mmCIF file of N, CA and C in Angstrom:
data_model
loop_
_atom_site.group_PDB
_atom_site.id
_atom_site.type_symbol
_atom_site.label_atom_id
_atom_site.label_comp_id
_atom_site.label_asym_id
_atom_site.label_seq_id
_atom_site.Cartn_x
_atom_site.Cartn_y
_atom_site.Cartn_z
ATOM 1 N N MET O 1 0.835 -1.175 0.000
ATOM 2 C CA MET O 1 0.000 0.000 0.000
ATOM 3 C C MET O 1 0.889 1.251 0.000
ATOM 4 N N LYS O 2 0.522 2.189 -0.799
ATOM 5 C CA LYS O 2 1.269 3.439 -0.892
ATOM 6 C C LYS O 2 1.010 4.292 0.338
ATOM 7 N N GLU O 3 2.079 4.889 0.837
ATOM 8 C CA GLU O 3 1.970 5.743 2.008
ATOM 9 C C GLU O 3 1.722 7.196 1.617
ATOM 10 N N TYR O 4 2.133 7.579 0.405
ATOM 11 C CA TYR O 4 2.042 8.971 -0.032
ATOM 12 C C TYR O 4 1.233 9.101 -1.316
ATOM 13 N N SER O 5 0.672 10.271 -1.511
ATOM 14 C CA SER O 5 0.060 10.618 -2.796
ATOM 15 C C SER O 5 0.797 11.842 -3.317
ATOM 16 N N PHE O 6 0.842 11.995 -4.636
ATOM 17 C CA PHE O 6 1.670 13.031 -5.243
ATOM 18 C C PHE O 6 0.918 13.800 -6.319
ATOM 19 N N GLU O 7 1.291 15.035 -6.465
ATOM 20 C CA GLU O 7 0.895 15.905 -7.574
ATOM 21 C C GLU O 7 2.173 16.596 -8.012
ATOM 22 N N SER O 8 2.305 16.879 -9.305
ATOM 23 C CA SER O 8 3.554 17.485 -9.757
ATOM 24 C C SER O 8 3.314 18.451 -10.906
ATOM 25 N N GLU O 9 4.297 19.339 -11.087
ATOM 26 C CA GLU O 9 4.265 20.291 -12.184
ATOM 27 C C GLU O 9 5.674 20.821 -12.411
ATOM 28 N N PHE O 10 5.940 21.257 -13.621
ATOM 29 C CA PHE O 10 7.215 21.902 -13.897
ATOM 30 C C PHE O 10 7.114 23.368 -13.503
ATOM 31 N N THR O 11 8.208 23.913 -12.996
ATOM 32 C CA THR O 11 8.194 25.301 -12.532
ATOM 33 C C THR O 11 8.720 26.266 -13.579
ATOM 34 N N ASP O 12 9.216 25.746 -14.696
ATOM 35 C CA ASP O 12 9.784 26.594 -15.733
ATOM 36 C C ASP O 12 9.398 26.065 -17.114
ATOM 37 N N GLN O 13 9.497 26.884 -18.119
ATOM 38 C CA GLN O 13 9.098 26.489 -19.475
ATOM 39 C C GLN O 13 10.053 25.473 -20.096
ATOM 40 N N GLN O 14 11.303 25.459 -19.670
ATOM 41 C CA GLN O 14 12.277 24.519 -20.207
ATOM 42 C C GLN O 14 12.156 23.128 -19.580
ATOM 43 N N GLU O 15 11.298 22.994 -18.586
ATOM 44 C CA GLU O 15 11.066 21.743 -17.872
ATOM 45 C C GLU O 15 12.345 21.214 -17.230
ATOM 46 N N ASN O 16 13.091 22.117 -16.602
ATOM 47 C CA ASN O 16 14.314 21.737 -15.899
ATOM 48 C C ASN O 16 14.083 21.478 -14.417
ATOM 49 N N VAL O 17 13.100 22.149 -13.837
ATOM 50 C CA VAL O 17 12.838 21.998 -12.404
ATOM 51 C C VAL O 17 11.381 21.595 -12.207
ATOM 52 N N MET O 18 11.213 20.545 -11.432
ATOM 53 C CA MET O 18 9.875 20.034 -11.160
ATOM 54 C C MET O 18 9.564 20.213 -9.681
ATOM 55 N N ARG O 19 8.357 20.630 -9.395
ATOM 56 C CA ARG O 19 7.883 20.726 -8.018
ATOM 57 C C ARG O 19 6.900 19.568 -7.818
ATOM 58 N N VAL O 20 7.099 18.846 -6.735
ATOM 59 C CA VAL O 20 6.226 17.715 -6.417
ATOM 60 C C VAL O 20 5.629 17.957 -5.041
ATOM 61 N N TYR O 21 4.316 17.921 -4.982
ATOM 62 C CA TYR O 21 3.582 18.073 -3.720
ATOM 63 C C TYR O 21 3.248 16.670 -3.233
ATOM 64 N N CYS O 22 3.576 16.401 -2.002
ATOM 65 C CA CYS O 22 3.395 15.064 -1.453
ATOM 66 C C CYS O 22 2.604 15.165 -0.157
ATOM 67 N N GLU O 23 1.684 14.251 0.006
ATOM 68 C CA GLU O 23 0.978 14.186 1.287
ATOM 69 C C GLU O 23 0.731 12.743 1.640
ATOM 70 N N ASN O 24 0.448 12.528 2.891
ATOM 71 C CA ASN O 24 0.187 11.185 3.374
ATOM 72 C C ASN O 24 -1.088 10.677 2.725
ATOM 73 N N ALA O 25 -1.034 9.487 2.168
ATOM 74 C CA ALA O 25 -2.204 8.902 1.508
ATOM 75 C C ALA O 25 -3.264 8.461 2.520
ATOM 76 N N ASN O 26 -2.869 8.300 3.774
ATOM 77 C CA ASN O 26 -3.790 7.932 4.836
ATOM 78 C C ASN O 26 -4.562 9.190 5.246
ATOM 79 N N LYS O 27 -5.816 9.259 4.917
ATOM 80 C CA LYS O 27 -6.614 10.473 5.156
ATOM 81 C C LYS O 27 -6.790 10.801 6.639
ATOM 82 N N GLU O 28 -6.460 9.861 7.515
ATOM 83 C CA GLU O 28 -6.571 10.133 8.945
ATOM 84 C C GLU O 28 -5.369 10.922 9.468
ATOM 85 N N CYS O 29 -4.318 11.002 8.677
ATOM 86 C CA CYS O 29 -3.101 11.677 9.110
ATOM 87 C C CYS O 29 -2.838 12.854 8.189
ATOM 88 N N TYR O 30 -3.106 14.054 8.657
ATOM 89 C CA TYR O 30 -2.976 15.249 7.832
ATOM 90 C C TYR O 30 -1.684 16.021 8.102
ATOM 91 N N ASP O 31 -0.856 15.535 9.008
ATOM 92 C CA ASP O 31 0.322 16.307 9.376
ATOM 93 C C ASP O 31 1.527 16.056 8.466
ATOM 94 N N VAL O 32 1.437 15.126 7.527
ATOM 95 C CA VAL O 32 2.561 14.831 6.647
ATOM 96 C C VAL O 32 2.321 15.482 5.296
ATOM 97 N N LEU O 33 3.110 16.508 5.003
ATOM 98 C CA LEU O 33 2.993 17.227 3.747
ATOM 99 C C LEU O 33 4.382 17.697 3.355
ATOM 100 N N TYR O 34 4.821 17.347 2.163
ATOM 101 C CA TYR O 34 6.146 17.731 1.685
ATOM 102 C C TYR O 34 6.003 18.426 0.346
ATOM 103 N N ASP O 35 6.799 19.431 0.165
ATOM 104 C CA ASP O 35 6.867 20.166 -1.085
ATOM 105 C C ASP O 35 8.325 20.081 -1.505
ATOM 106 N N VAL O 36 8.621 19.298 -2.549
ATOM 107 C CA VAL O 36 10.018 19.066 -2.926
ATOM 108 C C VAL O 36 10.280 19.550 -4.346
ATOM 109 N N LEU O 37 11.539 19.786 -4.631
ATOM 110 C CA LEU O 37 11.973 20.185 -5.967
ATOM 111 C C LEU O 37 12.922 19.135 -6.511
ATOM 112 N N ILE O 38 12.847 18.918 -7.825
ATOM 113 C CA ILE O 38 13.733 17.981 -8.491
ATOM 114 C C ILE O 38 14.288 18.662 -9.732
ATOM 115 N N ASP O 39 15.611 18.640 -9.854
ATOM 116 C CA ASP O 39 16.305 19.232 -10.993
ATOM 117 C C ASP O 39 16.401 18.162 -12.083
ATOM 118 N N THR O 40 15.482 18.175 -13.026
ATOM 119 C CA THR O 40 15.449 17.137 -14.062
ATOM 120 C C THR O 40 16.585 17.282 -15.053
ATOM 121 N N TRP O 41 17.241 18.417 -15.071
ATOM 122 C CA TRP O 41 18.319 18.667 -16.028
ATOM 123 C C TRP O 41 19.647 18.078 -15.559
ATOM 124 N N ASN O 42 20.042 18.367 -14.323
ATOM 125 C CA ASN O 42 21.353 17.958 -13.827
ATOM 126 C C ASN O 42 21.347 16.615 -13.100
ATOM 127 N N ASP O 43 20.424 16.427 -12.194
ATOM 128 C CA ASP O 43 20.389 15.202 -11.396
ATOM 129 C C ASP O 43 18.941 14.889 -11.024
ATOM 130 N N PRO O 44 18.219 14.167 -11.877
ATOM 131 C CA PRO O 44 16.801 13.927 -11.624
ATOM 132 C C PRO O 44 16.516 13.026 -10.423
ATOM 133 N N TYR O 45 17.541 12.429 -9.823
ATOM 134 C CA TYR O 45 17.295 11.562 -8.678
ATOM 135 C C TYR O 45 17.727 12.191 -7.355
ATOM 136 N N LYS O 46 17.986 13.489 -7.394
ATOM 137 C CA LYS O 46 18.287 14.221 -6.157
ATOM 138 C C LYS O 46 17.047 15.023 -5.777
ATOM 139 N N ILE O 47 16.629 14.890 -4.537
ATOM 140 C CA ILE O 47 15.442 15.586 -4.037
ATOM 141 C C ILE O 47 15.891 16.763 -3.180
ATOM 142 N N TYR O 48 15.329 17.932 -3.442
ATOM 143 C CA TYR O 48 15.593 19.120 -2.635
ATOM 144 C C TYR O 48 14.364 19.378 -1.759
ATOM 145 N N TYR O 49 14.589 19.573 -0.496
ATOM 146 C CA TYR O 49 13.522 19.834 0.470
ATOM 147 C C TYR O 49 13.591 21.304 0.875
ATOM 148 N N PRO O 50 13.013 22.222 0.102
ATOM 149 C CA PRO O 50 13.149 23.651 0.410
ATOM 150 C C PRO O 50 12.536 24.063 1.748
ATOM 151 N N SER O 51 11.545 23.339 2.215
ATOM 152 C CA SER O 51 10.922 23.704 3.494
ATOM 153 C C SER O 51 11.692 23.134 4.677
ATOM 154 N N GLY O 52 12.654 22.245 4.411
ATOM 155 C CA GLY O 52 13.438 21.645 5.482
ATOM 156 C C GLY O 52 12.779 20.454 6.141
ATOM 157 N N ALA O 53 11.581 20.077 5.712
ATOM 158 C CA ALA O 53 10.880 18.929 6.295
ATOM 159 C C ALA O 53 11.264 17.664 5.532
ATOM 160 N N PHE O 54 11.766 16.664 6.267
ATOM 161 C CA PHE O 54 12.173 15.401 5.671
ATOM 162 C C PHE O 54 11.242 14.286 6.156
ATOM 163 N N PRO O 55 10.925 13.328 5.295
ATOM 164 C CA PRO O 55 10.112 12.189 5.744
ATOM 165 C C PRO O 55 10.914 11.307 6.704
ATOM 166 N N GLN O 56 10.228 10.658 7.615
ATOM 167 C CA GLN O 56 10.902 9.791 8.584
ATOM 168 C C GLN O 56 11.585 8.622 7.882
ATOM 169 N N ASP O 57 10.884 7.986 6.967
ATOM 170 C CA ASP O 57 11.446 6.864 6.224
ATOM 171 C C ASP O 57 11.774 7.368 4.817
ATOM 172 N N GLU O 58 12.937 7.990 4.670
ATOM 173 C CA GLU O 58 13.289 8.619 3.404
ATOM 174 C C GLU O 58 13.452 7.604 2.272
ATOM 175 N N GLU O 59 13.894 6.397 2.586
ATOM 176 C CA GLU O 59 14.057 5.373 1.547
ATOM 177 C C GLU O 59 12.703 4.991 0.944
ATOM 178 N N LYS O 60 11.706 4.786 1.778
ATOM 179 C CA LYS O 60 10.358 4.461 1.289
ATOM 180 C C LYS O 60 9.784 5.637 0.499
ATOM 181 N N PHE O 61 10.003 6.841 1.005
ATOM 182 C CA PHE O 61 9.545 8.042 0.314
ATOM 183 C C PHE O 61 10.173 8.128 -1.075
ATOM 184 N N ARG O 62 11.496 7.924 -1.171
ATOM 185 C CA ARG O 62 12.185 7.966 -2.463
ATOM 186 C C ARG O 62 11.634 6.905 -3.414
ATOM 187 N N ASP O 63 11.418 5.701 -2.898
ATOM 188 C CA ASP O 63 10.873 4.628 -3.746
ATOM 189 C C ASP O 63 9.525 5.034 -4.326
ATOM 190 N N GLU O 64 8.663 5.570 -3.491
ATOM 191 C CA GLU O 64 7.320 5.933 -3.946
ATOM 192 C C GLU O 64 7.332 7.133 -4.900
ATOM 193 N N ILE O 65 8.127 8.154 -4.589
ATOM 194 C CA ILE O 65 8.109 9.345 -5.433
ATOM 195 C C ILE O 65 8.696 9.034 -6.812
ATOM 196 N N PHE O 66 9.769 8.244 -6.861
ATOM 197 C CA PHE O 66 10.364 7.951 -8.162
ATOM 198 C C PHE O 66 9.550 6.926 -8.945
ATOM 199 N N ASP O 67 8.801 6.092 -8.268
ATOM 200 C CA ASP O 67 7.862 5.207 -8.956
ATOM 201 C C ASP O 67 6.766 6.047 -9.615
ATOM 202 N N TYR O 68 6.222 7.006 -8.870
ATOM 203 C CA TYR O 68 5.211 7.929 -9.400
ATOM 204 C C TYR O 68 5.765 8.708 -10.597
ATOM 205 N N LEU O 69 6.968 9.283 -10.435
ATOM 206 C CA LEU O 69 7.548 10.107 -11.497
ATOM 207 C C LEU O 69 7.882 9.292 -12.740
ATOM 208 N N ALA O 70 8.355 8.079 -12.570
ATOM 209 C CA ALA O 70 8.682 7.226 -13.722
ATOM 210 C C ALA O 70 7.434 6.882 -14.524
ATOM 211 N N LYS O 71 6.322 6.707 -13.848
ATOM 212 C CA LYS O 71 5.065 6.414 -14.545
ATOM 213 C C LYS O 71 4.507 7.651 -15.245
ATOM 214 N N LYS O 72 4.605 8.815 -14.592
ATOM 215 C CA LYS O 72 4.032 10.023 -15.145
ATOM 216 C C LYS O 72 4.954 10.700 -16.174
ATOM 217 N N TYR O 73 6.244 10.616 -15.962
ATOM 218 C CA TYR O 73 7.233 11.286 -16.828
ATOM 219 C C TYR O 73 8.321 10.314 -17.251
ATOM 220 N N PRO O 74 8.004 9.279 -18.011
ATOM 221 C CA PRO O 74 9.019 8.272 -18.363
ATOM 222 C C PRO O 74 10.187 8.839 -19.166
ATOM 223 N N GLU O 75 9.995 9.942 -19.831
ATOM 224 C CA GLU O 75 11.094 10.522 -20.607
ATOM 225 C C GLU O 75 12.145 11.191 -19.726
ATOM 226 N N TYR O 76 11.846 11.412 -18.464
ATOM 227 C CA TYR O 76 12.783 12.037 -17.535
ATOM 228 C C TYR O 76 13.360 11.066 -16.513
ATOM 229 N N PHE O 77 12.607 10.015 -16.184
ATOM 230 C CA PHE O 77 13.021 9.116 -15.100
ATOM 231 C C PHE O 77 13.098 7.687 -15.594
#
C-alpha cells in the first residue's frame, strides 16, 4: 500500500525543475505534507527539500516518489 500521494508540475518552461507536492495517503493523518523540488536537467534523482521537512522513512519516500515520477514522466526518469 502506498503511504504517499503526489501531484507534480514543472516550474519553468524549459522543464528543468519540477515541483512535487506530497501528502500522506492515509486520510486520517494530515500532518505529513512535503513540497520538494527535483532538478530534471542535472540530477533527476536528487530531491531538494526547500521547506526543510524530511520524511521519517526517506528510503520508502524515495521509492514511492520515483515510482510515481517514472510512470508520469518516463522521458525524464
